[in-house]
Coordinates of C-alpha atoms and ligand atoms in Angstrom, one line a residue:
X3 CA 65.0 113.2 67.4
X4 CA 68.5 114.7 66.2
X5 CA 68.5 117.1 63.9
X6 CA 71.2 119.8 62.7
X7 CA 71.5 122.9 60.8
X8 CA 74.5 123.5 58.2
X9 CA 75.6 126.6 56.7
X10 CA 78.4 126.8 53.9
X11 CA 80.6 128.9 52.2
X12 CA 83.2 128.5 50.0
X13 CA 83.8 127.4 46.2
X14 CA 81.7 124.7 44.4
X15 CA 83.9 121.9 45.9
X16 CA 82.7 123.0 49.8
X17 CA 78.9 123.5 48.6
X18 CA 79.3 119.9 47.0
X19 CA 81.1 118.7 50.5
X20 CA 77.8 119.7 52.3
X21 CA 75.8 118.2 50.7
X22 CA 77.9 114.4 51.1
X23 CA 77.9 115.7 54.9
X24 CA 74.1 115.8 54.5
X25 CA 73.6 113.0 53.2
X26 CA 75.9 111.6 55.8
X27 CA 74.3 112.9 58.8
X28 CA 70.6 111.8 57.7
X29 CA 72.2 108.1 56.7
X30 CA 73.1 108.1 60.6
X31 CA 69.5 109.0 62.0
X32 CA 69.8 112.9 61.6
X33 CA 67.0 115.6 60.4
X34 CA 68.0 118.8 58.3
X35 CA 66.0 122.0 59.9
X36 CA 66.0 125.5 58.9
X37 CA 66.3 127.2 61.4
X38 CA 69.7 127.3 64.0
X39 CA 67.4 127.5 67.3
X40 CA 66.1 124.0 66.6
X41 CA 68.9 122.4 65.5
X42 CA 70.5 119.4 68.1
X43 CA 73.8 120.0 66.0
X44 CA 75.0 123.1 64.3
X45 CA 77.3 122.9 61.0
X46 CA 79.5 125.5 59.7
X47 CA 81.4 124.7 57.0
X48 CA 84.2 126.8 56.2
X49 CA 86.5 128.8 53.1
X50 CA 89.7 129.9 53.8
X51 CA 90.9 131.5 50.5
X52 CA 91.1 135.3 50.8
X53 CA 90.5 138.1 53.2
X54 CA 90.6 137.8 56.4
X55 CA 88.1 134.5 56.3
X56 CA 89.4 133.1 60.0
X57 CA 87.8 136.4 61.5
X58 CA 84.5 136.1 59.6
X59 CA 84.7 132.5 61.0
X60 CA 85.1 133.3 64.8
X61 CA 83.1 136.4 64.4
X62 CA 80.3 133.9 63.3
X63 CA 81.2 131.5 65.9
X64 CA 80.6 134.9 68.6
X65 CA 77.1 134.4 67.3
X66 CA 76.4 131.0 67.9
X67 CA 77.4 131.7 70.5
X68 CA 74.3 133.1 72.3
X69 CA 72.5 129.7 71.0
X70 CA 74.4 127.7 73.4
X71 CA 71.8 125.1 75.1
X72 CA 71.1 121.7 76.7
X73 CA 72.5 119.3 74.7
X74 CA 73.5 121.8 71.5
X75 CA 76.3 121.1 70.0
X76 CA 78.8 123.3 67.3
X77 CA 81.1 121.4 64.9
X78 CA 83.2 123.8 62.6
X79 CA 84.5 121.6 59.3
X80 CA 86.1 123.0 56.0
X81 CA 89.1 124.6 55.1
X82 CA 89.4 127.2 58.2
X83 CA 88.8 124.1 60.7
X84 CA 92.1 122.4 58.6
X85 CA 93.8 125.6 58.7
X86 CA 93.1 126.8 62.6
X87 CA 92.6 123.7 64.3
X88 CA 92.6 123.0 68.0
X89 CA 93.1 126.9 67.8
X90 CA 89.2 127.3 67.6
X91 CA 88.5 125.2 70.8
X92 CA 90.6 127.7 72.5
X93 CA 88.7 131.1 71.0
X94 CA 85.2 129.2 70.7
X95 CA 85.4 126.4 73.3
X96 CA 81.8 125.5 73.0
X97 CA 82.4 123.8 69.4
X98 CA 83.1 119.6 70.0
X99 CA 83.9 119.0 66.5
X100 CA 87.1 120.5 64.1
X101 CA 87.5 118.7 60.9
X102 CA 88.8 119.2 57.5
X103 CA 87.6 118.0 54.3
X104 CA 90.7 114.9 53.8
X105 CA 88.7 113.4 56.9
X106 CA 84.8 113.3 56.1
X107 CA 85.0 109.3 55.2
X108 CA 85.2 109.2 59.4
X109 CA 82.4 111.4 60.1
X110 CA 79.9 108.4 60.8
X111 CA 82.7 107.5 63.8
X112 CA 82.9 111.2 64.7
X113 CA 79.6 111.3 65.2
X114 CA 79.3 108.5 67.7
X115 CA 81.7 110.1 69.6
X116 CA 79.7 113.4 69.5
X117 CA 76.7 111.6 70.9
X118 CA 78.6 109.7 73.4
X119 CA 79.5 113.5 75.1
X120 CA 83.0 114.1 74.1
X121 CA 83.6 117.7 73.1
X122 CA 87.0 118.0 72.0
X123 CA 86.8 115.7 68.6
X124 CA 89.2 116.8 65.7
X125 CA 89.3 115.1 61.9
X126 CA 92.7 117.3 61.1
X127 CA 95.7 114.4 60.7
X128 CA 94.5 113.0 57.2
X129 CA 95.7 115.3 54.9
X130 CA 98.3 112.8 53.6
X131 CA 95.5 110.5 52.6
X132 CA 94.9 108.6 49.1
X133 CA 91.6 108.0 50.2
X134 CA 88.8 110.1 48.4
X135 CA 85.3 110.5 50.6
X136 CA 83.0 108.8 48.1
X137 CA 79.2 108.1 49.9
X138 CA 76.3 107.0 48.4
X139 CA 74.3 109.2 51.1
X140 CA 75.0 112.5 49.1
X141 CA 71.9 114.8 49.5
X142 CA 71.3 116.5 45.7
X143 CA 70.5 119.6 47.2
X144 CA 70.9 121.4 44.0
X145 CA 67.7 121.3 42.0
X146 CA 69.0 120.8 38.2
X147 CA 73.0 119.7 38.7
X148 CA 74.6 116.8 39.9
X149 CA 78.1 117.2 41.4
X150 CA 80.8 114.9 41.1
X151 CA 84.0 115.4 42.4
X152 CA 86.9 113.1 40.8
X153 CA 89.8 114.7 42.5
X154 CA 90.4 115.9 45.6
X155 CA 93.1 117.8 47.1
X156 CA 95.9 119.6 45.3
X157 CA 99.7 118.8 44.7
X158 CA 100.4 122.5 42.8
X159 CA 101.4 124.8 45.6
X160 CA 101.0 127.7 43.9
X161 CA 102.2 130.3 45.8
X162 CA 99.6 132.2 46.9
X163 CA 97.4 129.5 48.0
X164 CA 95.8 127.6 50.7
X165 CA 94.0 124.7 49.3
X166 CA 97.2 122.3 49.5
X167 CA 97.4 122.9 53.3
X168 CA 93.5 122.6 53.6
X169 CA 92.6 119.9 51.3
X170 CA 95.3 117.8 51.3
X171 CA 97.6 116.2 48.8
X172 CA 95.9 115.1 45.3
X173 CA 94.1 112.2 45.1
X174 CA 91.6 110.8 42.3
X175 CA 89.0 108.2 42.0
X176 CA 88.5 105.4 39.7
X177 CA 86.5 106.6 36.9
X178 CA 84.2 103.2 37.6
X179 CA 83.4 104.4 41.1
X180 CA 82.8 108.3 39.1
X181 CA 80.9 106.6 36.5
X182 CA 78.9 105.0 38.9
X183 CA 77.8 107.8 40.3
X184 CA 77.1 109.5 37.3
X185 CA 75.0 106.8 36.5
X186 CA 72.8 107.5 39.4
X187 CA 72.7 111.1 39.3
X188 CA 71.3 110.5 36.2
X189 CA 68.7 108.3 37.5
X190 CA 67.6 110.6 40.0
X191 CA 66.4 112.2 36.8
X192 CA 69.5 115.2 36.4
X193 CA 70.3 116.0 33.0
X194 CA 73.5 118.4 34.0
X195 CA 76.6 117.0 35.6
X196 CA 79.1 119.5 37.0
X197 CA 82.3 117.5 37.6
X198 CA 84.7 118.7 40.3
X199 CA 87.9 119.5 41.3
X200 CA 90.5 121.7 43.1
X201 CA 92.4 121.3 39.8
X202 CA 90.0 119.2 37.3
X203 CA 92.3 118.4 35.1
X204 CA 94.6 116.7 36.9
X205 CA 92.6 113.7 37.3
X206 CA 94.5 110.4 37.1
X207 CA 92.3 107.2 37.2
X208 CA 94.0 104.4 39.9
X209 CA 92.7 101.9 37.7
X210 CA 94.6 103.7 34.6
X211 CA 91.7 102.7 32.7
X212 CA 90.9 106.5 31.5
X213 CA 92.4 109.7 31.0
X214 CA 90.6 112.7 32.2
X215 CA 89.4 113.7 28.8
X216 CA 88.2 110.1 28.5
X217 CA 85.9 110.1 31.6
X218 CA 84.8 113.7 30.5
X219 CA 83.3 111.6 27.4
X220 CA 82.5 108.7 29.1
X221 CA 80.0 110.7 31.5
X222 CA 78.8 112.6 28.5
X223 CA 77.4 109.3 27.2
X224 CA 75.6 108.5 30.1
X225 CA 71.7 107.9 29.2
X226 CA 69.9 110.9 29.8
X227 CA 73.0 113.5 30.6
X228 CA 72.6 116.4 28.4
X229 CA 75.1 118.5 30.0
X230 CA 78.3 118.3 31.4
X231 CA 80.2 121.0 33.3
X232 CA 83.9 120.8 34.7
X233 CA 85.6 123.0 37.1
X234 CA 88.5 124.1 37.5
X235 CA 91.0 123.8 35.2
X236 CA 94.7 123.8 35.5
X237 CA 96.6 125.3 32.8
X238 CA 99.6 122.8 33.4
X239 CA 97.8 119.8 32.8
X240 CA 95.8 121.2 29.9
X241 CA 96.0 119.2 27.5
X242 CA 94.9 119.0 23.6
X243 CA 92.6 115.9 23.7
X244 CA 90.2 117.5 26.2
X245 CA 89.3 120.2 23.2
X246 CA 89.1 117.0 21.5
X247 CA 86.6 115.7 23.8
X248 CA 84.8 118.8 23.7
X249 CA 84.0 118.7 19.6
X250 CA 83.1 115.2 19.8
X251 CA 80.6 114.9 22.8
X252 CA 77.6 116.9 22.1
X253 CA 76.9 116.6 26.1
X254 CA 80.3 118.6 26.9
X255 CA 79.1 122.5 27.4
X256 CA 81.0 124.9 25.5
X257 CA 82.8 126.3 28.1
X258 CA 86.7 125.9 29.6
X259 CA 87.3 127.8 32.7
X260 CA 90.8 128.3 32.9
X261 CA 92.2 130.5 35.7
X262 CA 95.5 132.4 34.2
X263 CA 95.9 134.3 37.7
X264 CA 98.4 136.9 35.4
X265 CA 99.4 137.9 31.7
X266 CA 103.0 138.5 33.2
X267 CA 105.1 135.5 32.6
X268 CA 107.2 136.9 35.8
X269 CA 104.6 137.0 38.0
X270 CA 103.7 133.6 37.0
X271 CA 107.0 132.3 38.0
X272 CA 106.7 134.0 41.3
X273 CA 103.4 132.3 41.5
X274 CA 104.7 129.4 41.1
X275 CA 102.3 128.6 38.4
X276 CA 104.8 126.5 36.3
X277 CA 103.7 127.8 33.1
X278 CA 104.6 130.8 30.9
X279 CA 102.4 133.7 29.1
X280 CA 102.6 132.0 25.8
X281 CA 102.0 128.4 27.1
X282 CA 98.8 129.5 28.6
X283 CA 97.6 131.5 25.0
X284 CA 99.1 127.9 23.2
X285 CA 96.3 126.5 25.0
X286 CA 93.9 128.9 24.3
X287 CA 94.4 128.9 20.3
X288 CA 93.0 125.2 21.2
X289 CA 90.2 126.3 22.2
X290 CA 89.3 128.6 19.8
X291 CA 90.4 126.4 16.7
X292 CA 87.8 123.5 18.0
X293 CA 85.0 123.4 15.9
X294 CA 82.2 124.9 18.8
X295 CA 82.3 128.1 20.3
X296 CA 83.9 127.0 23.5
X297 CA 83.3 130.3 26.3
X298 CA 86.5 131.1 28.2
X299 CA 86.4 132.6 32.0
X300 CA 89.3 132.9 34.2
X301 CA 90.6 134.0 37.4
X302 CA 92.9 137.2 38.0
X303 CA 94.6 138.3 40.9
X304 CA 96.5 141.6 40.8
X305 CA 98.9 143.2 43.1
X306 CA 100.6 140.0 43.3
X307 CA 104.0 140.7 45.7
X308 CA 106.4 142.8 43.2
X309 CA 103.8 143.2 40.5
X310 CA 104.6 146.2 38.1
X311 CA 102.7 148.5 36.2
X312 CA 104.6 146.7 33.5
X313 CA 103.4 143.5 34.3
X314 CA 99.6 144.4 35.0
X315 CA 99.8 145.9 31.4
X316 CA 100.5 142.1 30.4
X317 CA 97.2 141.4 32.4
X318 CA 95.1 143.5 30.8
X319 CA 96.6 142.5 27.2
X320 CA 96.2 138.9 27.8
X321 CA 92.5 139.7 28.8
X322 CA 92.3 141.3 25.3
X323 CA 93.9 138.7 23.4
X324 CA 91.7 135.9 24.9
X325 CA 88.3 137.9 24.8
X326 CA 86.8 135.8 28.1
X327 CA 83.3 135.6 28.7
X328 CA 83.7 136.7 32.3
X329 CA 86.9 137.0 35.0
X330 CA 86.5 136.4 38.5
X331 CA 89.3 139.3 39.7
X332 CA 90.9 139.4 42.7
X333 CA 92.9 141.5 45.0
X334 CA 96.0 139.2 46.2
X335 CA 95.6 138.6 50.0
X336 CA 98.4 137.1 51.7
X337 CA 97.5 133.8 53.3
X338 CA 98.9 131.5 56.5
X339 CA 101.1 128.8 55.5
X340 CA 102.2 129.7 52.2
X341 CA 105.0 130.8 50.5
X342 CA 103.6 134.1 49.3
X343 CA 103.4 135.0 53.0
X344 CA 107.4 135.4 53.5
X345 CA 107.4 137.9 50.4
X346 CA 106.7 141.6 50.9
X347 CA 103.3 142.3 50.4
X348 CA 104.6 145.2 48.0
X349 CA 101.5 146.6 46.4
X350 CA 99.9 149.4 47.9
X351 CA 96.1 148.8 49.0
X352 CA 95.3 151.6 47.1
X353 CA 96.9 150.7 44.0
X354 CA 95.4 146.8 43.8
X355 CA 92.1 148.3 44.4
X356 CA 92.7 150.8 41.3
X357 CA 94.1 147.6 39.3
X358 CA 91.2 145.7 40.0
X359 CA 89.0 148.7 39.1
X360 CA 91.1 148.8 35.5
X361 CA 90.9 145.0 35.4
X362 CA 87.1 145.0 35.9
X363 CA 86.1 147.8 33.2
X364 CA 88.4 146.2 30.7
X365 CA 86.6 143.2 30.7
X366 CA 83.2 144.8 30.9
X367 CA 84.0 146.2 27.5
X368 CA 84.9 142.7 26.4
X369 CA 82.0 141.3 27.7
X370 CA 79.8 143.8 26.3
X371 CA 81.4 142.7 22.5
X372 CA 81.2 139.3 23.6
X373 CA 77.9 139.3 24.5
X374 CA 76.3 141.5 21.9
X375 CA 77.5 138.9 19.5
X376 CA 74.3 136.9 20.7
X377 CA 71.4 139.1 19.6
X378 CA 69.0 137.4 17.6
X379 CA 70.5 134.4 18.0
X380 CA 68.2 131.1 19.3
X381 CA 70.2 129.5 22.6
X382 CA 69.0 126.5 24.8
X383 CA 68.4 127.2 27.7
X384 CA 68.1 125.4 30.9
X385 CA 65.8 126.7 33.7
X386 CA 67.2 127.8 36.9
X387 CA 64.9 129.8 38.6
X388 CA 61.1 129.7 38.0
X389 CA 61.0 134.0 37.9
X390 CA 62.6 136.6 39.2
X391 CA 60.7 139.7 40.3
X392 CA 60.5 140.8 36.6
X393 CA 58.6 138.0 36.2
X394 CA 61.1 136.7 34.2
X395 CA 62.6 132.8 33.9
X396 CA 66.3 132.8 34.6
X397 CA 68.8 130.2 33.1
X398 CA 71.9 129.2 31.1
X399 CA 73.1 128.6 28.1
X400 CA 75.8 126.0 27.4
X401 CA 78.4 128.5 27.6
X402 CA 77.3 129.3 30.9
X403 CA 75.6 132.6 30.2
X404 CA 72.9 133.5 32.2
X405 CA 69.8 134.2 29.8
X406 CA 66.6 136.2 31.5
X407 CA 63.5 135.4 29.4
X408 CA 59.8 135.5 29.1
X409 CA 57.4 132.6 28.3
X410 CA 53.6 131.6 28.1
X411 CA 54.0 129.2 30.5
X412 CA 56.6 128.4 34.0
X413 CA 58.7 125.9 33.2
X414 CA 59.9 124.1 35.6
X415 CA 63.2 124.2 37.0
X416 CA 65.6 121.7 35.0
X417 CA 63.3 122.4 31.9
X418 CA 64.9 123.2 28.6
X419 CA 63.9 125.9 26.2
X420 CA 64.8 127.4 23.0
X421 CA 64.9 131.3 23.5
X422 CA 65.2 134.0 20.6
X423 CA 67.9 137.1 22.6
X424 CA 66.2 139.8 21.7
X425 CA 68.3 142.0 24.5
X426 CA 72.2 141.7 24.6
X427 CA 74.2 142.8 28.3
X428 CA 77.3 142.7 29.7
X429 CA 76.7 140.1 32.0
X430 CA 73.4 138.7 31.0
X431 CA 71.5 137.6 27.8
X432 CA 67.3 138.6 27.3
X433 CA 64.7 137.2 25.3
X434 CA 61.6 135.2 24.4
X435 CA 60.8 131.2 24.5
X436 CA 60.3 130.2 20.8
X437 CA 59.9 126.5 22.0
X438 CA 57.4 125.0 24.2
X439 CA 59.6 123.8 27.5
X440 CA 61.0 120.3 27.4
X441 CA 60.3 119.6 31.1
X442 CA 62.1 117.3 33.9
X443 CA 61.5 114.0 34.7
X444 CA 59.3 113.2 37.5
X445 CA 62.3 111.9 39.1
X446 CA 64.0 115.1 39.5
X447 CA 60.5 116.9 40.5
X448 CA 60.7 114.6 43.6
X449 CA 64.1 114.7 43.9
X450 CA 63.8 118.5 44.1
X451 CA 61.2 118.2 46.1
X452 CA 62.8 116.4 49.1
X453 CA 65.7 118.9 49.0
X454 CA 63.3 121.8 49.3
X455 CA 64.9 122.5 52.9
X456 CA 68.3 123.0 52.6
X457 CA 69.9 126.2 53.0
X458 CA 73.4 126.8 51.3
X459 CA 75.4 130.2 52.0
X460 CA 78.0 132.2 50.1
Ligands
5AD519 N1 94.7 136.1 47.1 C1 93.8 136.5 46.1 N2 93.2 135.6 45.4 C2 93.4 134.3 45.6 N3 92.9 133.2 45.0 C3 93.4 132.1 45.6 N4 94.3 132.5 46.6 C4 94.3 133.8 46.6 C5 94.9 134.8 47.4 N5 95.8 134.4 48.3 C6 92.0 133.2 43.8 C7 92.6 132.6 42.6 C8 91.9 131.3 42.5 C9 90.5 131.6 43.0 C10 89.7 130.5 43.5 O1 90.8 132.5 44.1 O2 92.4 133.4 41.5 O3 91.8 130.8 41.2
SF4_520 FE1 87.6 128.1 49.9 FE2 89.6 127.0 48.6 FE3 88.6 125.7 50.6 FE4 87.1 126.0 48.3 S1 89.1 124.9 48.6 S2 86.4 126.2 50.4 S3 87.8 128.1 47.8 S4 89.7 127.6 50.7

């Protein structure tokens, strides 16, 4: 029998990557296990974005390596494997597989070759692809979302960045092959669609039938979608009619997450992010002038090479002009292959891990305004964890708010409930079920049911 193992890490694009690798490997006569000793194959799909990821990856890789065996084989995919390359045959040479996410669509042929004994294999020349890796296979190994990803890839070279280098250049699908699949996520009994992308927004159907905005509709219309999530956001290609799209789909959640990365227009020029401070809050006004509360989050990296005190000030500003519902800070790390790496990485250690600090409370105040605003109020929520050791259920609200709450019965995961927040947090909502649970199909009960073994790390 072949079987594998796969462990992942990484954003919402490389979770959603494993699982069409799944779904891959059991379409070609493979069986998912648990545990690393058993597994024929072993999986590690990789992030690349900050720190010093290549070294968690090959210190990882150390450890596999005791598990060498008859007939055990290692294949190292995802964003590190793009960005080292043959380099990991030479540190771990007991990996037969290197690939990068641009060349998935040929893993049914890499896998052949696997089996046939070859051990140096590599899927690193198709970055330049318009090809999108679109299966049927996908494993939905979350138990109440569906992923889609429309766009893969990324043309914005921001500065800092390695995703253009790992993922390849941008490339959409048609919104018929994304409405497809929408169609039968939703017949797997899903009710939330989270639709993907390195940049989201950037979505250009080949067919030129819809804009991005329009598929975002389109999918909300889908028969039994009740939610729809999309990730991430460009500022650049922000545009007006996806607020639109928002206030006139009841399925569209009320949330935008768009990364600003800084408040300083100056250190968004250096970042190559092709957009001013005041174009970013333009697009923010939109937001807040639709007619539903649409959440904002974002993504901050300070001690950008040459940022000021001056500058960080415009940070912390912009955070208070925009009032976000949560910020995902970072310390700037420089990275291989980009641009970013030539500049001075001028900011002391010391002093990026004192802006973050700054960064961090700032918004916890925020939050805590932001949040309080929801006491008393009645949210829907959906279920996404049966209960934690309080013994409470734990799920979100459309905006994305994670609301801890008691009820007479379990609901089950995927269920919907009314809750009353009787509790307000900075980072969490509490409260009581006022409703009784509106529960999954039995579709997505066996659908979470034959995904019960998958493990996903990060
Ligand atoms: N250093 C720090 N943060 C980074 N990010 C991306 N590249 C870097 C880097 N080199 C952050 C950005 C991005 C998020 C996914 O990770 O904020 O939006
Ligand atoms: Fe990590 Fe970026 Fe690759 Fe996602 S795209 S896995 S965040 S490096």
């Amino acid at each position: 029998m072949k079987t594998f193992y796969i462990e992942t890490f990484g954003c919402q694009m490389n979770a959603h990557d494993s699982e069409k690798v799944v779904g891959t490997l059991v379409q070609e006569g493979y069986n998912q296990v648990n545990d690393e000793a058993e597994a024929g194959l072993i999986l590690y799909n990789t992030c690349s974005i900050r720190d010093k990821a290549e070294q968690k990856v090959f210190h990882r890789l150390n450890e596999y390596k005791k598990l060498q065996g008859e007939g055990k084989r290692f294949a190292v995919i995802g964003c590190v494997a793009q960005q080292e390359g043959t380099k990991i045959f030479e540190k771990a040479p007991y990996v037969s597989l290197v690939a990068g996410s641009s060349s998935y669509r040929n893993l049914p042929e890499m896998l052949e070759r696997l089996e046939a004994g070859e051990t140096r294999i590599t899927g690193l020349d198709d970055r330049q692809t318009d090809q999108t890796f679109d299966t049927e296979f996908t494993a939905r190994t979350n138990p109440h979302r569906g992923y889609i990803t429309i766009i893969e890839g990324c043309d914005k070279f921001c500065s800092y960045c390695v995703v253009p280098y790992t993922r390849g250049k941008e490339r959409s699908r048609t919104s018929a092959s994304v409405l497809a699949e929408a169609q039968r996520i939703a017949q797997l009994g899903f009710t939330e669609i989270q639709v993907l992308g390195q940049n989201v927004n950037s979505y250009r159907d080949p067919s030129g039938r819809r804009t991005f905005a329009e598929l975002l509709v389109a999918i909300g219309e889908v028969n039994g979608i009740e939610r729809v999530r999309f990730t991430t956001s460009h500022p650049r290609d922000f545009t007006k009619d996806i607020v639109d799209a928002i206030d006139a789909t009841p399925a569209l959640c009320d949330h935008v997450h768009l990364p600003v990365q800084s408040g300083s227009t100056d250190v968004l020029r250096a970042m190559q992010r092709e957009y001013t401070r005041d174009w970013y809050l333009e697009r923010i006004q939109w937001t807040k002038d639709a007619k539903r509360d649409i959440s904002l989050t974002s993504d901050i990296i300070v001690g950008f090479p040459g940022e000021t005190g001056r500058d960080f000030e415009d940070t912390i500003t912009l955070l208070e002009i925009v009032g976000y519902d949560a910020i995902y800070g970072f310390k700037y790390s420089p990275r291989p292959n980009t641009p970013a790496i030539h500049m001075v990485d001028s900011i002391a250690e010391e002093v990026k891990i004192q802006r973050l600090a700054i960064l961090n409370a700032r918004q916890r105040d925020i939050q805590r305004v932001n949040y309080g605003r929801h006491l008393e109020q009645t949210l829907t929520v959906m279920v996404e964890h049966a209960a934690n050791s309080r013994g409470q259920i734990t799920g979100r609200s459309t905006q994305n708010k994670t609301v801890n709450f008691t009820c007479d019965t379990t609901p089950a995961i995927g269920s919907y409930v009314d809750v009353r927040i009787t509790q307000v947090f900075p980072n969490s909502l509490v409260g009581e079920a006022i409703s009784v649970p509106i529960a999954p199909s039995a579709a997505l009960l066996a659908q979470q049911a034959l995904n019960a073994r998958v493990t996903v790390l990060g």
